[in-house]
mmCIF file of C-alpha atoms in Angstrom:
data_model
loop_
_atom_site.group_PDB
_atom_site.id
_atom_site.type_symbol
_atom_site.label_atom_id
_atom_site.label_comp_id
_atom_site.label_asym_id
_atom_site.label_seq_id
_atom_site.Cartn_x
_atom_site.Cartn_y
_atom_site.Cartn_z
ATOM 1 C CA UNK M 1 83.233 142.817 83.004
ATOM 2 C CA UNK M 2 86.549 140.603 82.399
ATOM 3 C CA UNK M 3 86.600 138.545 79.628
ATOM 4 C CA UNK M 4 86.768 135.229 81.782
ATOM 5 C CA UNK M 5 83.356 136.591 83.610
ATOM 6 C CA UNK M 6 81.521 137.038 80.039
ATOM 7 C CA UNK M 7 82.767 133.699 78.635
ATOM 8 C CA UNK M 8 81.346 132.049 81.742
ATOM 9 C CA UNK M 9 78.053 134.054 81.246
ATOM 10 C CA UNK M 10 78.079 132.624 77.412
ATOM 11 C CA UNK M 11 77.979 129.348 78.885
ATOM 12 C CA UNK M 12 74.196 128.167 78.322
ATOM 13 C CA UNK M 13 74.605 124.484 79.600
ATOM 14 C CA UNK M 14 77.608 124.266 82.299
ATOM 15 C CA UNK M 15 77.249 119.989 81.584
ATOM 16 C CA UNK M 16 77.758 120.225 77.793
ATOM 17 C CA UNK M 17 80.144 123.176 76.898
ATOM 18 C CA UNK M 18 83.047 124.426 78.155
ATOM 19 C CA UNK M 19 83.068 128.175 79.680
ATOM 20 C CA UNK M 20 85.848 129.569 77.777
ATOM 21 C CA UNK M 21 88.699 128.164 76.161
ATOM 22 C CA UNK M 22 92.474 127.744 76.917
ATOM 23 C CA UNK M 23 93.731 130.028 74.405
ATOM 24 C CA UNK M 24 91.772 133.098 76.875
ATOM 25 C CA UNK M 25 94.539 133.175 78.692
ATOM 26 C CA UNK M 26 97.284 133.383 75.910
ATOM 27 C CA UNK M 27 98.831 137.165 76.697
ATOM 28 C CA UNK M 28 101.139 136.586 73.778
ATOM 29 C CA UNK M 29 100.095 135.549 70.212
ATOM 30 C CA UNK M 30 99.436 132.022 69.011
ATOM 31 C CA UNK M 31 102.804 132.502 66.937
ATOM 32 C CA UNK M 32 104.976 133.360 69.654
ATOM 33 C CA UNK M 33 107.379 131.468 72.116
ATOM 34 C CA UNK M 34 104.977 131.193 75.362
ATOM 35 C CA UNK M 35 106.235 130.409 78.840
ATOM 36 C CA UNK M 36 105.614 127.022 79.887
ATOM 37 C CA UNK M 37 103.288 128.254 82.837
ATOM 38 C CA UNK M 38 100.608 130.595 81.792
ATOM 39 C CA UNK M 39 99.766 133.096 84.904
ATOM 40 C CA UNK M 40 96.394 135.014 84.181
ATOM 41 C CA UNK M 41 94.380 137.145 86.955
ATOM 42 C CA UNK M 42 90.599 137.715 86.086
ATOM 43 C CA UNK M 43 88.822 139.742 88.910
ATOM 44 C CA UNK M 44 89.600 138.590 92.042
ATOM 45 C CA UNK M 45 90.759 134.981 90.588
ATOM 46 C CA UNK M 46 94.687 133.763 89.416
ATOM 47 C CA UNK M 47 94.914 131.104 86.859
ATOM 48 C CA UNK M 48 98.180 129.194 86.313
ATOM 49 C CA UNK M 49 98.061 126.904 83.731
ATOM 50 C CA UNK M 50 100.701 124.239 82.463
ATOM 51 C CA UNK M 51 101.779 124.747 78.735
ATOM 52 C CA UNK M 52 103.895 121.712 77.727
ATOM 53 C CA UNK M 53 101.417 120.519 75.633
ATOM 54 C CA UNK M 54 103.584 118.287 72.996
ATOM 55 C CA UNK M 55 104.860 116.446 76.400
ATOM 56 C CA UNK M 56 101.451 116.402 78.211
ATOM 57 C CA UNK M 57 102.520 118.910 80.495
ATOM 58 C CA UNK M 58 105.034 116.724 81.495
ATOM 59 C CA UNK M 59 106.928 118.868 84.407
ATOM 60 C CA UNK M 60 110.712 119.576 83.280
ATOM 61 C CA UNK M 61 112.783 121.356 86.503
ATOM 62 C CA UNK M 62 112.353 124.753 84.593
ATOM 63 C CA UNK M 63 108.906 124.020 84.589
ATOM 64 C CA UNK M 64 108.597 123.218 88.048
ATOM 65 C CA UNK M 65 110.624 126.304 89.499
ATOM 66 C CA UNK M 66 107.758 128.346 87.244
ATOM 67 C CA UNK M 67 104.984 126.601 88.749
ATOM 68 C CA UNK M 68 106.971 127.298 92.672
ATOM 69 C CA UNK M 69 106.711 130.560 91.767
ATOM 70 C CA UNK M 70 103.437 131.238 90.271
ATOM 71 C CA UNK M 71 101.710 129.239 93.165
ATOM 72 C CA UNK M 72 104.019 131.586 95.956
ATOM 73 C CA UNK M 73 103.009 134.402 94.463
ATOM 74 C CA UNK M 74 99.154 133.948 94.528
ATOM 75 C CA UNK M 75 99.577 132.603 97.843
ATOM 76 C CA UNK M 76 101.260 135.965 98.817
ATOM 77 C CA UNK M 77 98.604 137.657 96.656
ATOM 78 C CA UNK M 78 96.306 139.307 99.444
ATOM 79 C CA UNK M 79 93.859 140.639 96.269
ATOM 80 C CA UNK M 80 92.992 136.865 95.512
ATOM 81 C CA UNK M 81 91.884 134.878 97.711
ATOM 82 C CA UNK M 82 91.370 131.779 95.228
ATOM 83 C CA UNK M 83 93.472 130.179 92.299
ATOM 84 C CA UNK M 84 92.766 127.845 89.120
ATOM 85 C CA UNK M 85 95.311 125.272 88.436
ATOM 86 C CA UNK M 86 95.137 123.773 85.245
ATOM 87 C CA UNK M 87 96.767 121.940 82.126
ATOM 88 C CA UNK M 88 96.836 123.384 78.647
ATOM 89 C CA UNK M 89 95.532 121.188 76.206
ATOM 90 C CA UNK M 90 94.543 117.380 76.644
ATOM 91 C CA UNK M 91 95.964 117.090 80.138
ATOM 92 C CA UNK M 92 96.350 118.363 82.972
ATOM 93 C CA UNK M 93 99.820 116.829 83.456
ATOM 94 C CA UNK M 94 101.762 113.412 82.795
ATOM 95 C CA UNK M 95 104.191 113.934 86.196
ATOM 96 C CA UNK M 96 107.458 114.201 86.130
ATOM 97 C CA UNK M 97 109.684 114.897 82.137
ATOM 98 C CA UNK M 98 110.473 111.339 81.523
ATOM 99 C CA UNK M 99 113.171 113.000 79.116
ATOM 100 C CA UNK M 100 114.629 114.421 82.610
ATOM 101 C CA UNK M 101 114.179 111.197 84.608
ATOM 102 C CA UNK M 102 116.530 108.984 82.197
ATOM 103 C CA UNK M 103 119.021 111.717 81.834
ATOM 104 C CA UNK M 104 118.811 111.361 85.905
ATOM 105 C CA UNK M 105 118.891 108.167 85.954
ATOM 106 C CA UNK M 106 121.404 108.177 84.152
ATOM 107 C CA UNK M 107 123.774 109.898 86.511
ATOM 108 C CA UNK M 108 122.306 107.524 89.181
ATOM 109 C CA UNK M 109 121.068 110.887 91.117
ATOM 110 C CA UNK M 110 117.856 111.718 93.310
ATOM 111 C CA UNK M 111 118.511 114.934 93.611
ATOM 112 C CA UNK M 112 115.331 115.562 91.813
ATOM 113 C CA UNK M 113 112.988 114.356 94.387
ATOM 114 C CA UNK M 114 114.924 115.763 96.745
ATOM 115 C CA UNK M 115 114.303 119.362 95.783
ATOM 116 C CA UNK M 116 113.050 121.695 99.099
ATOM 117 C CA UNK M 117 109.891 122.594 98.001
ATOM 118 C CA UNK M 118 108.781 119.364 95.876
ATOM 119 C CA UNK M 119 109.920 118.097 92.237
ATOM 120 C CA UNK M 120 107.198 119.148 90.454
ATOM 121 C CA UNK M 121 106.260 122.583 92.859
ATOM 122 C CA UNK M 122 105.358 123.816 95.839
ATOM 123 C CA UNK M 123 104.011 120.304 97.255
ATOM 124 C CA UNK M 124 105.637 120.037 100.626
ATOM 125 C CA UNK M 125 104.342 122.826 102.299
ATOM 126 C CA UNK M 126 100.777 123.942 103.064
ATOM 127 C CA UNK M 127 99.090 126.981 101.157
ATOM 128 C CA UNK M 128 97.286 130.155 102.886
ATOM 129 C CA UNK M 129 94.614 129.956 100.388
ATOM 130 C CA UNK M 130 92.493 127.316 98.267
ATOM 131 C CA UNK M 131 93.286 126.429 94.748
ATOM 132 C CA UNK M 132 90.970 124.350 92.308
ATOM 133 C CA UNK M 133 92.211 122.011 90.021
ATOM 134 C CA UNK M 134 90.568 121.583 86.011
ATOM 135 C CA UNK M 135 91.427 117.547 85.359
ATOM 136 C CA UNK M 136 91.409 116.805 81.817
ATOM 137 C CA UNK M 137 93.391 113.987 79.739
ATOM 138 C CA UNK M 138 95.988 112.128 81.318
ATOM 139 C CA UNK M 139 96.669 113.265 85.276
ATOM 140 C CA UNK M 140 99.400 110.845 86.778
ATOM 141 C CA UNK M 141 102.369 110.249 89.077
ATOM 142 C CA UNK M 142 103.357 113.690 89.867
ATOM 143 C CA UNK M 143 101.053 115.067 88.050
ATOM 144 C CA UNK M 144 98.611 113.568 90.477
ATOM 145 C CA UNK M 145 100.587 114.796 93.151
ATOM 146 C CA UNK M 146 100.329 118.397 92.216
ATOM 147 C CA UNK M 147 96.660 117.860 91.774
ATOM 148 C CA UNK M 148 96.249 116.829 95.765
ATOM 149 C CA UNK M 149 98.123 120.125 96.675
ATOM 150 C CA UNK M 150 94.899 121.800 95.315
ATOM 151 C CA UNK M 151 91.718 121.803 97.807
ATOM 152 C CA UNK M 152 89.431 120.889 95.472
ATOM 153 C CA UNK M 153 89.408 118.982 91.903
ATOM 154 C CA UNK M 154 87.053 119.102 89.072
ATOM 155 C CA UNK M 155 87.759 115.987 86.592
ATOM 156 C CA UNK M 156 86.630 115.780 83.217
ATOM 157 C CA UNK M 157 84.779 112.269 82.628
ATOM 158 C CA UNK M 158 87.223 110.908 80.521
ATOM 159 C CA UNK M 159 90.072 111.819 82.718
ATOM 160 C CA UNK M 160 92.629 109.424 83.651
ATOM 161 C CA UNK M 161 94.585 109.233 87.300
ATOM 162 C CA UNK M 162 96.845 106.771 88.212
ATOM 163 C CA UNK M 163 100.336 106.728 89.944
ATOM 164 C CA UNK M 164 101.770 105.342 86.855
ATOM 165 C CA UNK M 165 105.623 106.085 88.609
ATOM 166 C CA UNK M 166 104.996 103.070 90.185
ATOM 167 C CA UNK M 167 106.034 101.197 86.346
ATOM 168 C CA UNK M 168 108.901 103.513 86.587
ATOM 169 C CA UNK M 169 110.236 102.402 89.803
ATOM 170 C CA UNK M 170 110.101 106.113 90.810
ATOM 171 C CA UNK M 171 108.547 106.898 94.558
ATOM 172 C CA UNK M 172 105.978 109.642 95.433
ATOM 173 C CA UNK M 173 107.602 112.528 96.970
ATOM 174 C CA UNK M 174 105.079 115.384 96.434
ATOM 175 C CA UNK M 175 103.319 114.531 99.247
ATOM 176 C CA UNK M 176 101.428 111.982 97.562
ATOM 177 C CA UNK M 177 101.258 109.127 99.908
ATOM 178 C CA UNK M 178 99.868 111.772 102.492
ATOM 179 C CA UNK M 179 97.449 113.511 100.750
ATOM 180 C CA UNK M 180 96.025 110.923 99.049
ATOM 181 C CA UNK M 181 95.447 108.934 102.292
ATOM 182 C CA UNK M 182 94.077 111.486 103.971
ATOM 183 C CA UNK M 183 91.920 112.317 101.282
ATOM 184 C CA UNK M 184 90.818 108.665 100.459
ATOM 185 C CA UNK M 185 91.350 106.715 103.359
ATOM 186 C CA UNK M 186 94.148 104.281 104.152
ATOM 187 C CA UNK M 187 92.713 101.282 102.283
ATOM 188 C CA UNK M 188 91.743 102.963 98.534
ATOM 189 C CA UNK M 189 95.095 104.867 99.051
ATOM 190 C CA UNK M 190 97.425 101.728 99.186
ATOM 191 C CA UNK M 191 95.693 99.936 96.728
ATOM 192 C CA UNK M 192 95.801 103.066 94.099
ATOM 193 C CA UNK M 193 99.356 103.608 95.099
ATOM 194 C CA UNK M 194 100.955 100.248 95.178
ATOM 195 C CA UNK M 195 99.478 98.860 91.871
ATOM 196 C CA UNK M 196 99.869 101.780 89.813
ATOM 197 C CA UNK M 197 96.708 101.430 88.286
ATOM 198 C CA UNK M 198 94.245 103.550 86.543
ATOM 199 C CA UNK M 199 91.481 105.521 88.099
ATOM 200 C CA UNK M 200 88.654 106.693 86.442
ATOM 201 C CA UNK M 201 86.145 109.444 87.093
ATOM 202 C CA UNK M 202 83.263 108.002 88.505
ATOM 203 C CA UNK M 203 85.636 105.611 91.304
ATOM 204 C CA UNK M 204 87.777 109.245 91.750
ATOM 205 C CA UNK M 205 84.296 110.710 92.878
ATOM 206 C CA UNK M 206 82.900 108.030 94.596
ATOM 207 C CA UNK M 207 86.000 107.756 96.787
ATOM 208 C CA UNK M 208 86.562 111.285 97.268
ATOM 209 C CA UNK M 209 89.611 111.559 95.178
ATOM 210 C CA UNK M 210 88.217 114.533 93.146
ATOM 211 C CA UNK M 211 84.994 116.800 94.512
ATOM 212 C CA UNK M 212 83.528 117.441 90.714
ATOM 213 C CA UNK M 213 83.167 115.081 87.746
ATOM 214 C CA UNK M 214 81.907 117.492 84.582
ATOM 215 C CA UNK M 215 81.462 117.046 80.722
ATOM 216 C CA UNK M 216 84.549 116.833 78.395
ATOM 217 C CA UNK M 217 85.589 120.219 77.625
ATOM 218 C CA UNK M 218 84.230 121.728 80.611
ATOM 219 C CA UNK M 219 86.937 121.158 83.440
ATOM 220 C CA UNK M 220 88.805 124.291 83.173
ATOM 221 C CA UNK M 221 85.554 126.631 82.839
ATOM 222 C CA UNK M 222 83.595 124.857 85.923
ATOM 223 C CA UNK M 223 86.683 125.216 87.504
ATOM 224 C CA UNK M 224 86.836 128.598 87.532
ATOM 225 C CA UNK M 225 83.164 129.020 88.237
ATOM 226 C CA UNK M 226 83.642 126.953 91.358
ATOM 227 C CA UNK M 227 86.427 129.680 92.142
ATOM 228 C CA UNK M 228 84.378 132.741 91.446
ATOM 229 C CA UNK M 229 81.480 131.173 94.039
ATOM 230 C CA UNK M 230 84.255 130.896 96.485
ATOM 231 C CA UNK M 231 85.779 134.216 96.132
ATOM 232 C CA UNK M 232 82.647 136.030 97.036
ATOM 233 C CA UNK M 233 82.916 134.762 100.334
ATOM 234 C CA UNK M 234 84.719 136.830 102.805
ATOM 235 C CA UNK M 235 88.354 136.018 103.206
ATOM 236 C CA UNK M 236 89.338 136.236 106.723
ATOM 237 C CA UNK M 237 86.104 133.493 107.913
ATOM 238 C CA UNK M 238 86.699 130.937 105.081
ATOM 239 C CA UNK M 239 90.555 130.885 105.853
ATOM 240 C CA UNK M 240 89.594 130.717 109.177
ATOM 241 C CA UNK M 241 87.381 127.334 108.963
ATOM 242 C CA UNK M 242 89.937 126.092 106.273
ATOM 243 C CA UNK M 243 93.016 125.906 108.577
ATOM 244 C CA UNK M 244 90.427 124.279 111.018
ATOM 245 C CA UNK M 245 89.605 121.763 108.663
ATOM 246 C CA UNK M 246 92.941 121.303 108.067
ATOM 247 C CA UNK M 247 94.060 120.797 111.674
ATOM 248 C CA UNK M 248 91.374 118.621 112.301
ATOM 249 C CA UNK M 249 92.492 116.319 109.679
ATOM 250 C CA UNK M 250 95.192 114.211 111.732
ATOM 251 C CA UNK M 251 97.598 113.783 107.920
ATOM 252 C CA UNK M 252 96.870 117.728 107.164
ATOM 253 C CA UNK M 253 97.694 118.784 111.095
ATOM 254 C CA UNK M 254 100.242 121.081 110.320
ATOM 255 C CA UNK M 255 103.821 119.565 112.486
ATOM 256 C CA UNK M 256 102.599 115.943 111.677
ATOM 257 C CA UNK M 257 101.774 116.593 107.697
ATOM 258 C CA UNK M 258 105.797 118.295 107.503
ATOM 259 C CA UNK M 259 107.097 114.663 109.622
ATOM 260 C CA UNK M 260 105.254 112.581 107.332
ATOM 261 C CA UNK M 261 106.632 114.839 103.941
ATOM 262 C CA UNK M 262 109.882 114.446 105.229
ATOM 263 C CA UNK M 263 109.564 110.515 105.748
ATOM 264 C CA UNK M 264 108.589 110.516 102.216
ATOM 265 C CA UNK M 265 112.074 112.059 101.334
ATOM 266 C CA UNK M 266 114.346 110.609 104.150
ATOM 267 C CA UNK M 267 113.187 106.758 102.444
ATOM 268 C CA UNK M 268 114.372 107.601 99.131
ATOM 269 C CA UNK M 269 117.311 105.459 99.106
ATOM 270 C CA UNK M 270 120.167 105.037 96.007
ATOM 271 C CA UNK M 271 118.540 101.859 95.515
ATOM 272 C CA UNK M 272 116.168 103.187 93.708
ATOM 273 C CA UNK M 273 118.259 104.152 91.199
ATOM 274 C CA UNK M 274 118.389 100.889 89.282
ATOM 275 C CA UNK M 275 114.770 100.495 89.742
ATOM 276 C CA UNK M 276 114.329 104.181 87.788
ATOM 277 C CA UNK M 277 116.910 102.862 85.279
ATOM 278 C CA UNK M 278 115.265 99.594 84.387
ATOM 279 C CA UNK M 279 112.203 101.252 84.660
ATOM 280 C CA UNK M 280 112.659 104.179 81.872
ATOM 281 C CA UNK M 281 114.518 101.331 79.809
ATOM 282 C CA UNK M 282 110.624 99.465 79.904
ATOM 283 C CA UNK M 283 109.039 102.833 79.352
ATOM 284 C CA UNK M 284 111.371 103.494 76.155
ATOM 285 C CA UNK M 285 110.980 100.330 74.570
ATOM 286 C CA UNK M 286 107.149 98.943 75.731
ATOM 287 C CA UNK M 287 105.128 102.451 76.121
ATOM 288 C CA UNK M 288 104.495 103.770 72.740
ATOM 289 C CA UNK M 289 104.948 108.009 72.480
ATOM 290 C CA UNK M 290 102.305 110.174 70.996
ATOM 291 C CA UNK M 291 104.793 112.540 68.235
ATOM 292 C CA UNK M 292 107.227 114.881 69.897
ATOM 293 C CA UNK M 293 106.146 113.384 73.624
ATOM 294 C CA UNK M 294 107.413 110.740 76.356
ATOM 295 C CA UNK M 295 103.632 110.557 77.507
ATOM 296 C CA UNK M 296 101.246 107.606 78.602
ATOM 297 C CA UNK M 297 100.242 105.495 75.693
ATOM 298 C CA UNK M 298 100.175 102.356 77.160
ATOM 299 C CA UNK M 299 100.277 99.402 74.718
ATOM 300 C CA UNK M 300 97.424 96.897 75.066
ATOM 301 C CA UNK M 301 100.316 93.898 75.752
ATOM 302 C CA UNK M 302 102.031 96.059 79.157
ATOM 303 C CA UNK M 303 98.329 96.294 80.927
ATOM 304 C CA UNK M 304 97.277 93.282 83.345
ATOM 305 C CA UNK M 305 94.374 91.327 82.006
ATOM 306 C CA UNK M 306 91.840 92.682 85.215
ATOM 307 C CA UNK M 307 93.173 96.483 83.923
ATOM 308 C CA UNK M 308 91.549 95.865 80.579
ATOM 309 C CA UNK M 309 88.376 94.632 82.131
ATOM 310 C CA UNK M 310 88.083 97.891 83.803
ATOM 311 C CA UNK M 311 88.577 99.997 81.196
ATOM 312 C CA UNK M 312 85.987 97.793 78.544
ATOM 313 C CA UNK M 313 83.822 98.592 81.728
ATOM 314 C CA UNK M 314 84.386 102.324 81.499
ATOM 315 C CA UNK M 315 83.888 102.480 78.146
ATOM 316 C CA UNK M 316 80.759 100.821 77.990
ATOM 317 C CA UNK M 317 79.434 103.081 80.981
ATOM 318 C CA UNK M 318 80.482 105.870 78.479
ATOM 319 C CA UNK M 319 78.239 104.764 76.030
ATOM 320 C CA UNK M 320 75.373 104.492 77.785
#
C-alpha cells in the first residue's frame, strides 16, 4: 500500500487531523533546490502542488508554464482518472507574482493576461477529467481563479477567498468571471467580484463557492480522500455524466464557455495599465509583506469599516 493510502488510514478523526503532510510528497530532500510545482502520483491519483511558499504560492510565469504542464499531462494521463491540486504551506495561492506584475506594469504590457492557455495555467480550456482543490491560507485573485478550474474544492475553515486584483486594478482573465457565475449565480458573483472583498468559509459553502469546508490542517488530506472515493468509480460513466453536467450548465456549454473566455481577454484594454500601475504603487506602500513575500497582509487602515465587521464576525463564530 502507497504511502499516501497508509497516511490516510492513520487518520483517526478526518475533522481534527490532517491525513498526511505536505512534505509526503517531497521526492528530493528538505535541503535541496525543489521545483516550484511538486507532481506526485499515489495509486491511481496525481497530486500537483504549488511550492512558492516564501511568496504564498504566488504564481511567477515559470511557475505557471509548470503548472500548464503538470495539469496537461494528468489530463492526458489515461492511468488517472482524478487529480489533487494544492498549495504547499499556508496557502493555496496569493494569484498572480506581484514582483512580476510591477515589473509589467512597468513596461505598460498585458501580455501576461494575454497568455493562450491562462496567466496562471491551463484556465481557458476545459479538462477531460476532475481535479480537487485543498484550500488553505490565503486563496485570491488568480489564485481563486485556478481554484474554479478544479471541479470540486475543499476549504480549510480559516481560509480566505477574495478577488483581491480588484485593489490592484488588475482584471480576471482565468476564466474567473465565468466560472464563478456559473458556479454562484449572477448576483453573489458580481458582488464578490466587483468589491474585492473577502470570503470566508462558511458564506463559500453556503453559496456553493467551495463543495467541502474541513478542520485546519486537514484540506490537503480530505482532499485526496475525496479523490480516492472518486477514482474507484469507473472512468468511462463518470466522464460521461461529467461532460453532461457540463453541457447542461449554459456558462460551462462547451462553444459558449470558449466566447465568454475570450470576451474576458478581448476587454483587456491598455487602459488598464495605469490602473495596474497605481495599483501596485498602493500595494507597495499600504499592504504590509510577510519577510521575503509580496503577499496579502492587509493593514487594518486599507479595509472598509463593514469589512472589519465581517471579519470580528468570523472570528467570533471561530470561537464558539
Amino acid at each position: 500500500m502507497t504511502k499516501f493510502r497508509n497516511l490516510l488510514q492513520q487518520s483517526s478523526n478526518i475533522c481534527r487531523r490532517p491525513f498526511f503532510r505536505v512534505s509526503t510528497v517531497r521526492n528530493a530532500s528538505e535541503s535541496a533546490v525543489l521545483p516550484t510545482v511538486l507532481v506526485e502520483k499515489d495509486s491511481h491519483i496525481t497530486l500537483i502542488g504549488i511550492n512558492r511558499e516564501q511568496q504564498r504560492n504566488a504564481i511567477d510565469a515559470n511557475t505557471a508554464q509548470q503548472i500548464s504542464k503538470a495539469i496537461s499531462d494528468f489530463d492526458a494521463d489515461d492511468t488517472s482518472p482524478v487529480g489533487v491540486l494544492y498549495g504547499v504551506g499556508g496557502s493555496f495561492s496569493a494569484g498572480y507574482d506581484v514582483v512580476e506584475l510591477e515589473a509589467e506594469a512597468e513596461r505598460g504590457s498585458l501580455d501576461f493576461l494575454l497568455r493562450h492557455e491562462g496567466s496562471v495555467g491551463p484556465t481557458r480550456r476545459h479538462l477531460r477529467k476532475p481535479i480537487v482543490c485543498g484550500i488553505n491560507g490565503f486563496c485570491v485573485a488568480s489564485g481563486l481563479e485556478l481554484a474554479l478550474l478544479c471541479d470540486l474544492r475543499v476549504m480549510e475553515d480559516t481560509a480566505v477567498l477574495g478577488f483581491f486584483n480588484r485593489r490592484l486594478g488588475v482584471p480576471l482573465s482565468d476564466g474567473g468571471t465565468v466560472r464563478l457565475a456559473a458556479a454562484v449565480g449572477y448576483s453573489n458573483a458580481v458582488d464578490i467580484i466587483e468589491t474585492g472583498r473577502r470570503v470566508y468559509a462558511r458564506e463559500a459553502l453556503r453559496i456553493g463557492l467551495v463543495n467541502r469546508m474541513v478542520a485546519t490542517g486537514t484540506a490537503l488530506g480530505q482532499a485526496v480522500n475525496l479523490a480516492f472515493s472518486i477514482a474507484k468509480f469507473p472512468l468511462s460513466s463518470l466522464q460521461h455524466d461529467r461532460n453532461a453536467v457540463l453541457a447542461n450548465a449554459n456558462a460551462y456549454e462547451r462553444p459558449g464557455f470558449h466566447a465568454a473566455v475570450n470576451n474576458e481577454i478581448m476587454n483587456v484594454s491598455s487602459a488598464m495599465i495605469t490602473d495596474m500601475q497605481e495599483g501596485v504603487k498602493r500595494f507597495k506602500t499600504s499592504e504590509v509583506k510577510g519577510p521575503k513575500t509580496d503577499s496579502w497582509h492587509i493593514k487594518e487602515k486599507s479595509i472598509p469599516d463593514w469589512e472589519k465587521a465581517e471579519i470580528a464576525i468570523e472570528e467570533e463564530q471561530k470561537k464558539r
